[in-house]
Short mmCIF file of N, CA and C and ligand atoms in Angstrom, two decimals:
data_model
loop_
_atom_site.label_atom_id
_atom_site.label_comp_id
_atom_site.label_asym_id
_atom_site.label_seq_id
_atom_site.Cartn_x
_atom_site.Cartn_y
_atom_site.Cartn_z
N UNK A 546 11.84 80.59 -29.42
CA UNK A 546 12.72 79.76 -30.24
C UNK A 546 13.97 80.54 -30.62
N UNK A 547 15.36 79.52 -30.48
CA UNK A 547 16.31 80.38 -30.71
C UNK A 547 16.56 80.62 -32.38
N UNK A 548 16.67 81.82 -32.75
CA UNK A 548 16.36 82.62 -33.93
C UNK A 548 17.60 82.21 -34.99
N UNK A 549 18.89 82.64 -34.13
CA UNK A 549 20.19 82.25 -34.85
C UNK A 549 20.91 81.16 -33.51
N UNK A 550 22.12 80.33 -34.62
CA UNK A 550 22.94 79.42 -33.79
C UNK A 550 23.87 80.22 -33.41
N UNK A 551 23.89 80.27 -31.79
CA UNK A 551 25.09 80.53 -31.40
C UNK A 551 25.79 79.88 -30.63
N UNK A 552 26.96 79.53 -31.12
CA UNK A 552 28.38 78.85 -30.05
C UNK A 552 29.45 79.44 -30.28
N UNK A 553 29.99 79.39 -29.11
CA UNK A 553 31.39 80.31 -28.67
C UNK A 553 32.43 79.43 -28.12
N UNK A 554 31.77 78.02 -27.96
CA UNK A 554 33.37 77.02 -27.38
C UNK A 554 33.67 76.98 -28.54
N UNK A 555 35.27 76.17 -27.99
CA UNK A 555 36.06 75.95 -28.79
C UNK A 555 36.70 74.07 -28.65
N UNK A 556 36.25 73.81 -27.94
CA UNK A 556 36.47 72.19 -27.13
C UNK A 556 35.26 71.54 -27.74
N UNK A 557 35.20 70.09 -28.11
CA UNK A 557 34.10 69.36 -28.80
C UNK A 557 32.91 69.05 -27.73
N UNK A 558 33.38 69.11 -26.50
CA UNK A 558 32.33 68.50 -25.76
C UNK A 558 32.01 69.79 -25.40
N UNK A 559 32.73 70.56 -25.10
CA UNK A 559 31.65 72.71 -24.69
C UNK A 559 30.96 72.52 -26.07
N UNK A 560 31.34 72.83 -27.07
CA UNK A 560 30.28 72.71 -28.41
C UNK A 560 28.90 72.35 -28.64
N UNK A 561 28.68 71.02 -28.16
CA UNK A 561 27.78 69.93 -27.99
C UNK A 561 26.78 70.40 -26.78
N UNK A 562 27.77 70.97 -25.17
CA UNK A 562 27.15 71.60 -24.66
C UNK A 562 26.24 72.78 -24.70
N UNK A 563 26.58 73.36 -24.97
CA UNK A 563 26.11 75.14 -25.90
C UNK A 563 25.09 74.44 -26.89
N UNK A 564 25.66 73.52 -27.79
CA UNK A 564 24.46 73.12 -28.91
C UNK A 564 23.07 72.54 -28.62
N UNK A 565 23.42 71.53 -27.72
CA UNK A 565 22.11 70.68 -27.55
C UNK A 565 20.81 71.04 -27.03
N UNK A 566 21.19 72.49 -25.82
CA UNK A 566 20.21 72.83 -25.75
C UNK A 566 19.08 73.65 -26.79
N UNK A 567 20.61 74.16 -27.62
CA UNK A 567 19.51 75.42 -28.94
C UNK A 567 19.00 74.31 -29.65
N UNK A 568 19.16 73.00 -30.07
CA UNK A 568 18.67 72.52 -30.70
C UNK A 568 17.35 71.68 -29.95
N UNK A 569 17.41 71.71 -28.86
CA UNK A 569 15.89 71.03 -28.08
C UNK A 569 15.04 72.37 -28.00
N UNK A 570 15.70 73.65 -28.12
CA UNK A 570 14.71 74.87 -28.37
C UNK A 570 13.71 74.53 -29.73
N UNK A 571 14.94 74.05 -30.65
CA UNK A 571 14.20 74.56 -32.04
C UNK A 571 13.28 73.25 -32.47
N UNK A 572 13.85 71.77 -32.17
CA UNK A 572 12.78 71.04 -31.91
C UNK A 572 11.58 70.92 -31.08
N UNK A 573 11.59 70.88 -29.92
CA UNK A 573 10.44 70.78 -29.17
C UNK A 573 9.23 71.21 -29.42
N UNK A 574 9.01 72.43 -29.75
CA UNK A 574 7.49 73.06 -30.09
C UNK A 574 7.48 72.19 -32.24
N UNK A 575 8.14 71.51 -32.47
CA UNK A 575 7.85 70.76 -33.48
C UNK A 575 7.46 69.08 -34.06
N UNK A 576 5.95 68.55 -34.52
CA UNK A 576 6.23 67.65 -34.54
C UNK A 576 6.52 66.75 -35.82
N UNK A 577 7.32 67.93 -36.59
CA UNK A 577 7.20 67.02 -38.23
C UNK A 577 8.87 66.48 -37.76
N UNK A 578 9.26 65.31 -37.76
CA UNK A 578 10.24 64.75 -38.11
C UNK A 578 11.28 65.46 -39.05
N UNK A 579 10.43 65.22 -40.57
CA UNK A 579 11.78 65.85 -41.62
C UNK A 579 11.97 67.56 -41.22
N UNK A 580 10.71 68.19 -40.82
CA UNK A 580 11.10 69.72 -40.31
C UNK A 580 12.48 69.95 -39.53
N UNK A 581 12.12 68.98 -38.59
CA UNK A 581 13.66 68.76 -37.27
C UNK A 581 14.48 68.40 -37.67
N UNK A 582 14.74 67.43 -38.70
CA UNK A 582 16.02 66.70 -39.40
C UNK A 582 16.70 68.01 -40.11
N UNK A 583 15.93 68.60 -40.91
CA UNK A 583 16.30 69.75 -41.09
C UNK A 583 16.97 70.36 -40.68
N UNK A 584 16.61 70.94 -39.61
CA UNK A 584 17.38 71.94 -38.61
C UNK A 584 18.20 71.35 -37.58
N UNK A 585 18.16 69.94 -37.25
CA UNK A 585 19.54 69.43 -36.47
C UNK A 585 20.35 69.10 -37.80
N UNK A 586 20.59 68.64 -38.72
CA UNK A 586 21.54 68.50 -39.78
C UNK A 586 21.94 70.04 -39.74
N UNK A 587 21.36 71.14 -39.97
CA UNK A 587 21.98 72.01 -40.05
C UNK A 587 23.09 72.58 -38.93
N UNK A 588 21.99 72.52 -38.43
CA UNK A 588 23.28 73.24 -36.72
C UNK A 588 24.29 72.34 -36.41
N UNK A 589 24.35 71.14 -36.64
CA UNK A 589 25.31 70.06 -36.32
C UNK A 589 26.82 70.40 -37.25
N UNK A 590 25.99 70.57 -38.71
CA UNK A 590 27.15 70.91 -39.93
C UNK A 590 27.53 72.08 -39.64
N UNK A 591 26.71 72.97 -39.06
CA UNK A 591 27.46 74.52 -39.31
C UNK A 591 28.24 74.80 -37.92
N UNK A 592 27.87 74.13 -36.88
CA UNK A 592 29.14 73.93 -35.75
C UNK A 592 30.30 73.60 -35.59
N UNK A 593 30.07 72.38 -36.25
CA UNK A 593 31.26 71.73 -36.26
C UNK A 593 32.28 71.21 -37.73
N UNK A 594 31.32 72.05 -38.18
CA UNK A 594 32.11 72.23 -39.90
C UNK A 594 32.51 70.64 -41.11
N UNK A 595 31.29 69.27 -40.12
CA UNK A 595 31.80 68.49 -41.19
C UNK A 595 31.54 68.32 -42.34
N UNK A 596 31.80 67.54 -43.31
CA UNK A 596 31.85 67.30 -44.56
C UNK A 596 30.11 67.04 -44.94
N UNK A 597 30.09 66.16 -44.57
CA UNK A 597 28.24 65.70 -44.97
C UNK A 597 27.68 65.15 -43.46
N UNK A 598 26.35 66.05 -43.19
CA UNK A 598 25.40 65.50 -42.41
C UNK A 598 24.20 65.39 -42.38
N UNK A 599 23.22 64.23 -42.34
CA UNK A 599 22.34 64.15 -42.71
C UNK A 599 21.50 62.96 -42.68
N UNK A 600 20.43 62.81 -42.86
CA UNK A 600 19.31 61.47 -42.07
C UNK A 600 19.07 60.67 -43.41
N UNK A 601 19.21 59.62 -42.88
CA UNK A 601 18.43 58.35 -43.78
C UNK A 601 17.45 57.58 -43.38
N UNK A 602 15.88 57.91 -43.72
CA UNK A 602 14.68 57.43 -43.23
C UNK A 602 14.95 56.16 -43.95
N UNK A 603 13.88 55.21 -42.82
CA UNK A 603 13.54 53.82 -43.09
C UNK A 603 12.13 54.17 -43.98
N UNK A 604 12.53 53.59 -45.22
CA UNK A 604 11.28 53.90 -45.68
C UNK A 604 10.85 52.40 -47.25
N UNK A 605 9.74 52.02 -47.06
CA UNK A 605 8.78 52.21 -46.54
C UNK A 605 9.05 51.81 -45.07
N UNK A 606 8.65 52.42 -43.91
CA UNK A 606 8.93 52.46 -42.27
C UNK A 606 8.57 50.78 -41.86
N UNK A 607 8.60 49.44 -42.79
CA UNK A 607 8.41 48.07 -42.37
C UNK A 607 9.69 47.39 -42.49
N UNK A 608 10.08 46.40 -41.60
CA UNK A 608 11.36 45.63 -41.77
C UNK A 608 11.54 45.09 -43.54
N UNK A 609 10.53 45.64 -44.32
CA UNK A 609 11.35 45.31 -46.02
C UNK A 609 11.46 46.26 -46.38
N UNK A 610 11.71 47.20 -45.51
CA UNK A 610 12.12 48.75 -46.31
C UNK A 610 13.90 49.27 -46.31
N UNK A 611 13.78 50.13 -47.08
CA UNK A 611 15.28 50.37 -47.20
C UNK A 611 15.51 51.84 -46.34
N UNK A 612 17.02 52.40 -46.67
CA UNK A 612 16.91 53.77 -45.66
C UNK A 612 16.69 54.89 -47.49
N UNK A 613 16.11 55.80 -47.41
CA UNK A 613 16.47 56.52 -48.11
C UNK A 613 16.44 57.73 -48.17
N UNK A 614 17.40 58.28 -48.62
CA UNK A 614 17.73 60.04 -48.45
C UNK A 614 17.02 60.85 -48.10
N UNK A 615 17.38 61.75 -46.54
CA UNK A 615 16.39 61.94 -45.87
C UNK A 615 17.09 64.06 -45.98
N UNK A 616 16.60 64.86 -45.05
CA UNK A 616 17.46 66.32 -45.12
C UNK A 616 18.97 66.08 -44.54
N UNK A 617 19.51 66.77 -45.39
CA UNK A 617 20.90 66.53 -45.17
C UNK A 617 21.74 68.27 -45.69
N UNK A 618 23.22 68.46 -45.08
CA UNK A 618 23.58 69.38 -45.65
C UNK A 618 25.09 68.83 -46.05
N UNK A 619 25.37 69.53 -47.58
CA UNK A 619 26.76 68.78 -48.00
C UNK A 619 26.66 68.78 -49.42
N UNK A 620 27.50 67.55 -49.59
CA UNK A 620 27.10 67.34 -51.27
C UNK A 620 26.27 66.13 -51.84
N UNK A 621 25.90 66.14 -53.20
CA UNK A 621 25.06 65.03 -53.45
C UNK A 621 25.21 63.57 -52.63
N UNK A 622 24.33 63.06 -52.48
CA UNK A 622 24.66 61.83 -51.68
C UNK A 622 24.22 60.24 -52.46
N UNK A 623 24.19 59.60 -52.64
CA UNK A 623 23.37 58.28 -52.85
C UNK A 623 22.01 57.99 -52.22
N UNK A 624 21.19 57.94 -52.87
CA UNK A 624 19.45 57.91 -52.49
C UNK A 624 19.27 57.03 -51.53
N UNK A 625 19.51 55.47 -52.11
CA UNK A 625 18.93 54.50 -51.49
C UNK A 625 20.56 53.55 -50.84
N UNK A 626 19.89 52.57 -49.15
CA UNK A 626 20.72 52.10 -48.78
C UNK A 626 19.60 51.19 -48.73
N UNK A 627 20.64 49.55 -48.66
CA UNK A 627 19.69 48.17 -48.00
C UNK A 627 20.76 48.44 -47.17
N UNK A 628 19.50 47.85 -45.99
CA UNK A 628 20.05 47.01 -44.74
C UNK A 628 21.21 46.21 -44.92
N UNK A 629 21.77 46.35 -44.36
CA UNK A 629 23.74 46.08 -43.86
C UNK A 629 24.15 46.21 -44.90
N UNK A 630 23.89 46.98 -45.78
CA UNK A 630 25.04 47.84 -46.46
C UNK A 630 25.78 49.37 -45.86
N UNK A 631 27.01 48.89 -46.60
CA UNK A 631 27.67 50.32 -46.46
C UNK A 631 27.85 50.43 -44.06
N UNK A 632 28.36 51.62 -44.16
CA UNK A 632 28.00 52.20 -42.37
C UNK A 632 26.54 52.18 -42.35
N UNK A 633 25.77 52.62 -43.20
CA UNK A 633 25.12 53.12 -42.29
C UNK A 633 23.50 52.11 -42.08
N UNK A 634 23.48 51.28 -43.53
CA UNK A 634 22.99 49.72 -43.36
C UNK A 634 23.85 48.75 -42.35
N UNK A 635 24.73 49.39 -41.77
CA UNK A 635 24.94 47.74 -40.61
C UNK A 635 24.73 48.89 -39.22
N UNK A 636 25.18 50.42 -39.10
CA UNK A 636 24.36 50.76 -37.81
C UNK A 636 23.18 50.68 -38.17
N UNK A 637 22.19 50.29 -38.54
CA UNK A 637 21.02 50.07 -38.64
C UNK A 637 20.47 48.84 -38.77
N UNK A 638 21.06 47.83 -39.12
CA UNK A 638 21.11 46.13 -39.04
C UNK A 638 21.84 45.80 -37.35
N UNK A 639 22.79 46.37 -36.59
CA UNK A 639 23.13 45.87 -35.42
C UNK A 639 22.81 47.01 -34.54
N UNK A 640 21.72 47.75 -35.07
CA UNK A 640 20.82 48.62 -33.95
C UNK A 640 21.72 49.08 -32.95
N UNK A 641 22.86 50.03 -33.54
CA UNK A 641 23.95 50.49 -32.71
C UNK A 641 25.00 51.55 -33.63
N UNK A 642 25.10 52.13 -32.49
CA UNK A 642 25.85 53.56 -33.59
C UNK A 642 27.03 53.03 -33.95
N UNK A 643 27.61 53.18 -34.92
CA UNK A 643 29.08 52.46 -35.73
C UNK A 643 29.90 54.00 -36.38
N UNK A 644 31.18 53.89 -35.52
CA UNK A 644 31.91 55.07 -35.85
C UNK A 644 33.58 54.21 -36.36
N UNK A 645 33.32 54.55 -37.62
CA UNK A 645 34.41 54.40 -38.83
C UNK A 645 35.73 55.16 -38.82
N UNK A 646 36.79 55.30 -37.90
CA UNK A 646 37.49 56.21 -37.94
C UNK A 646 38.66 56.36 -39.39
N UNK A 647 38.45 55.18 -40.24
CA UNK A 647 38.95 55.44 -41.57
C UNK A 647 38.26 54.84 -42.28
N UNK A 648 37.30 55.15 -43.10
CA UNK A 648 36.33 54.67 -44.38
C UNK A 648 37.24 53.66 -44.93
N UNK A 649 38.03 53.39 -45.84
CA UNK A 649 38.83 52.89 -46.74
C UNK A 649 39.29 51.28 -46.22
N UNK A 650 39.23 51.00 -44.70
CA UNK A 650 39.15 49.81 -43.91
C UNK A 650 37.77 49.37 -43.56
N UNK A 651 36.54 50.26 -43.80
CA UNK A 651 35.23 49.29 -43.50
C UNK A 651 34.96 48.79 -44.47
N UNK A 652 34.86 47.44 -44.58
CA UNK A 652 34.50 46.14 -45.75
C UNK A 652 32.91 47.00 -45.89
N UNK A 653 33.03 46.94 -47.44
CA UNK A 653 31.81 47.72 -47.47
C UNK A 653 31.16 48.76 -47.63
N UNK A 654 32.74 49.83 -47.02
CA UNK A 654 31.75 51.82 -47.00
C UNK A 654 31.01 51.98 -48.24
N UNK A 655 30.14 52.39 -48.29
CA UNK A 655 29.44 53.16 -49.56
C UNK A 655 30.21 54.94 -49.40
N UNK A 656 30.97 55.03 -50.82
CA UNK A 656 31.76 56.48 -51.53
C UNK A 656 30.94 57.45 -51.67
N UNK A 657 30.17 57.75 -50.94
CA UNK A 657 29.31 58.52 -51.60
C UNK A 657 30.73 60.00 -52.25
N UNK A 658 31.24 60.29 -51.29
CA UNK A 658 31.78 61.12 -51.74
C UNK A 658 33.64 60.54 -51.84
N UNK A 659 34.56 60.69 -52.72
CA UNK A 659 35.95 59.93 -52.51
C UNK A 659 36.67 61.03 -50.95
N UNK A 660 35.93 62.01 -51.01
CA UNK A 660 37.06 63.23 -49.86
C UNK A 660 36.56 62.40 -48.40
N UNK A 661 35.72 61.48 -48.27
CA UNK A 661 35.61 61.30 -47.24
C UNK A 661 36.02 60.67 -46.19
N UNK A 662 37.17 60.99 -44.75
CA UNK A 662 37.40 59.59 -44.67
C UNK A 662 37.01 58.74 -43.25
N UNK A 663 36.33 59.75 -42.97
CA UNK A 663 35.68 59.20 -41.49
C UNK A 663 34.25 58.98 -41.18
N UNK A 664 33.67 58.49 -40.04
CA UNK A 664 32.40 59.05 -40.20
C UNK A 664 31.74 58.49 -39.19
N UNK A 665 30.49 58.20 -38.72
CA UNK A 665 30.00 58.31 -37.88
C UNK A 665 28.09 57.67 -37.90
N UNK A 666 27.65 56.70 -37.57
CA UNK A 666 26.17 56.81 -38.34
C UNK A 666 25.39 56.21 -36.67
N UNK A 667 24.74 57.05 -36.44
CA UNK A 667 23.68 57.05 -35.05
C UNK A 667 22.36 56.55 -35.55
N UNK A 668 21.62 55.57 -34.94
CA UNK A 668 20.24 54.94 -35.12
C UNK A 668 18.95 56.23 -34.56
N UNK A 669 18.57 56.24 -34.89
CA UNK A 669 17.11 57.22 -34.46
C UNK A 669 16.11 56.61 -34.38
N UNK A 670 15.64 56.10 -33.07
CA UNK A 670 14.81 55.12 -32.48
C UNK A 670 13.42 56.04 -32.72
N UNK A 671 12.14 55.26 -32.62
CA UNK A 671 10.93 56.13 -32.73
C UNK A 671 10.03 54.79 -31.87
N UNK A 672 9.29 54.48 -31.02
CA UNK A 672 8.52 53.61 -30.50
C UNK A 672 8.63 52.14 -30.40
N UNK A 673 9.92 52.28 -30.27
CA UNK A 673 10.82 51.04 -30.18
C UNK A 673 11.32 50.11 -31.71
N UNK A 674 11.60 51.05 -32.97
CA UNK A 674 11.99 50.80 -34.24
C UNK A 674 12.94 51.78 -34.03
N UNK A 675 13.96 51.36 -34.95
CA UNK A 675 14.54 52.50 -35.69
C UNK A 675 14.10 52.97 -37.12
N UNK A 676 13.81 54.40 -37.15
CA UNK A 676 13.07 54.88 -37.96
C UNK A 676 13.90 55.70 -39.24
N UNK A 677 15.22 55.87 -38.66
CA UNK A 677 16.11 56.61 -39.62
C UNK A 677 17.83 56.41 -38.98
N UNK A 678 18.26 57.15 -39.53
CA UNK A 678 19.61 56.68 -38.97
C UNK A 678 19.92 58.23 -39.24
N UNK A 679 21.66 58.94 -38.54
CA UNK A 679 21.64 60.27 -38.63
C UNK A 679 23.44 59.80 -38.94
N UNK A 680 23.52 60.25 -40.58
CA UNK A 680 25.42 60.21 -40.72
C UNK A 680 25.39 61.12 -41.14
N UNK A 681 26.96 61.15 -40.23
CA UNK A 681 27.93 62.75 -40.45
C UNK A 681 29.01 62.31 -40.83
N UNK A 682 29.78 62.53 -42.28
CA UNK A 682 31.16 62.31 -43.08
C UNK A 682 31.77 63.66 -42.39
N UNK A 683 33.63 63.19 -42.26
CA UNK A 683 34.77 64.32 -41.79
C UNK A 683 35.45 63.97 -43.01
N UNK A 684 36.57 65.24 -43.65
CA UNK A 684 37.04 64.96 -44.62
C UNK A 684 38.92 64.69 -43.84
N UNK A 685 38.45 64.17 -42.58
CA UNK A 685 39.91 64.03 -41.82
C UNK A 685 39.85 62.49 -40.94
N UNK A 686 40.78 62.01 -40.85
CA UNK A 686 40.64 60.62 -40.37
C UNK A 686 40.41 60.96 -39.17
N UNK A 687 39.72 59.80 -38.48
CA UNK A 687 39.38 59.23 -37.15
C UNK A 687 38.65 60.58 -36.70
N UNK A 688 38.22 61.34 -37.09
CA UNK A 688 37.11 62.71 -36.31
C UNK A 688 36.01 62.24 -35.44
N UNK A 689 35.60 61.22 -35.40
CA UNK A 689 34.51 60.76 -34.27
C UNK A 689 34.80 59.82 -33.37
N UNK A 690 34.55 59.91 -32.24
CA UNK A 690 35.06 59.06 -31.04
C UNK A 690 33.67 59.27 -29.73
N UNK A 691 33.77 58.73 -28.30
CA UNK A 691 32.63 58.23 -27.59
C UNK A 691 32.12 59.86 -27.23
N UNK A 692 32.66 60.60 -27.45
CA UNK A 692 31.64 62.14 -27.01
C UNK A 692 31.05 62.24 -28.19
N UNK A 693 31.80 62.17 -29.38
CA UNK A 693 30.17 62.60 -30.66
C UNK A 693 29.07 61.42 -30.44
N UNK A 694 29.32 60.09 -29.90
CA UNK A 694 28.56 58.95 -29.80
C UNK A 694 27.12 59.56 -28.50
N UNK A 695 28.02 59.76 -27.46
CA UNK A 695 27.61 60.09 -26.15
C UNK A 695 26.15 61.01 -26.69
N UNK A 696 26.78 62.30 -27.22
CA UNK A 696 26.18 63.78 -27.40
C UNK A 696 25.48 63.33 -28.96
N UNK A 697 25.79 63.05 -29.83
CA UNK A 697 24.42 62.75 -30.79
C UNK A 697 23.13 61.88 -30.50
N UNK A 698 23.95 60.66 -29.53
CA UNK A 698 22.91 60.05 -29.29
C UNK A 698 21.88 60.99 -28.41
N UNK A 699 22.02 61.80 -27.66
CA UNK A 699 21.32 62.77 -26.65
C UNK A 699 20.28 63.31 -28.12
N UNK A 700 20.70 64.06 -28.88
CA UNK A 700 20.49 64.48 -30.27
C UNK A 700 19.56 63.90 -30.60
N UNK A 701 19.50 62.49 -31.35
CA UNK A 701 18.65 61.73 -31.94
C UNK A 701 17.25 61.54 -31.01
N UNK A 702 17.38 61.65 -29.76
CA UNK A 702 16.02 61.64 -29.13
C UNK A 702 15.50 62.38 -28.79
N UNK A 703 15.52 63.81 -29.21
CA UNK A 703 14.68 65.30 -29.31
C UNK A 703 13.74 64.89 -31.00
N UNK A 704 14.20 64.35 -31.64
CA UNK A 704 13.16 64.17 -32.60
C UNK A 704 12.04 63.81 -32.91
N1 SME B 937 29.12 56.39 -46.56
C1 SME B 937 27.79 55.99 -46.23
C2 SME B 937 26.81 56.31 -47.32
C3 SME B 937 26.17 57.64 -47.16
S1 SME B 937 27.14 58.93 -47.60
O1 SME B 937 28.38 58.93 -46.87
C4 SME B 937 26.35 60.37 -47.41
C5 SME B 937 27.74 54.51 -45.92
O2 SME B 937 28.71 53.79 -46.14
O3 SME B 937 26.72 54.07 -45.43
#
């Protein structure tokens, strides 16, 4: 297992390259979910330096459950989401990753934080549900586009 993160690109998609594999190192021999959320929130934030990243489990795990605050790295966040609220209740109501390139135009964002203004929220499928969802806040407009889509989604299914 790789011990420390190391990356040396400097390009978003070399990054992702270099990353994905240390992070199918450090998942694979694991099968606790929040263990892995753990450690992909981490390496994700400390790569690529965004603002807040971090999982929102479906919980209780039945279609009347809500998402709620799952490992994350950043600042305080808001506990609980319903379904199609906010980003990351409608990527999770239209079972599809939804990338916000300015918060302040989605009818709806939930503030968790005011510095935030972009963002990004990926579904995390588990046996044909989605079981959590994985958002990453930038404190810079439009920071996510179809390679963070492409390469997280790769991400979300090592879990
Ligand atoms: N902005 C998110 C809420 C979560 S925080 O950003 C960590 C949303 O609108 O769903």
């Amino acid at each position: 297992m790789a011990e420390e993160l190391k990356i040396t690109a400097s390009s978003k998609e070399e990054k992702y390259l270099e990353l994905l594999p240390q992070i199918r190192s450090v998942v694979e021999g694991e099968t606790d979910m929040i263990a892995n959320m753990a450690n992909v929130a981490s390496m994700l934030h400390e790569t690529f330096g965004f603002w807040w990243t971090g999982f929102y489990r479906v919980s209780p795990p039945t279609p009347e459950g809500g998402l709620l605050l799952g490992p994350f790295q950043g600042s305080l966040a808001c506990t609980r989401i319903k379904k199609g609220k906010g980003v990351c209740g409608t990527a999770w109501e239209r079972e599809e990753t939804v990338i916000v390139p300015d918060v302040d135009a989605f009818p709806g964002h939930i503030a968790c934080s005011s510095l935030s203004r972009s963002e990004i929220v990926v579904p995390v499928w588990k046996d044909g549900f989605i079981v959590a969802v994985l958002d990453i806040d930038s404190k810079e407009l439009a920071t996510f586009d179809e390679t963070d889509k492409r390469y997280l989604e790769e991400v979300v299914k090592m879990l």
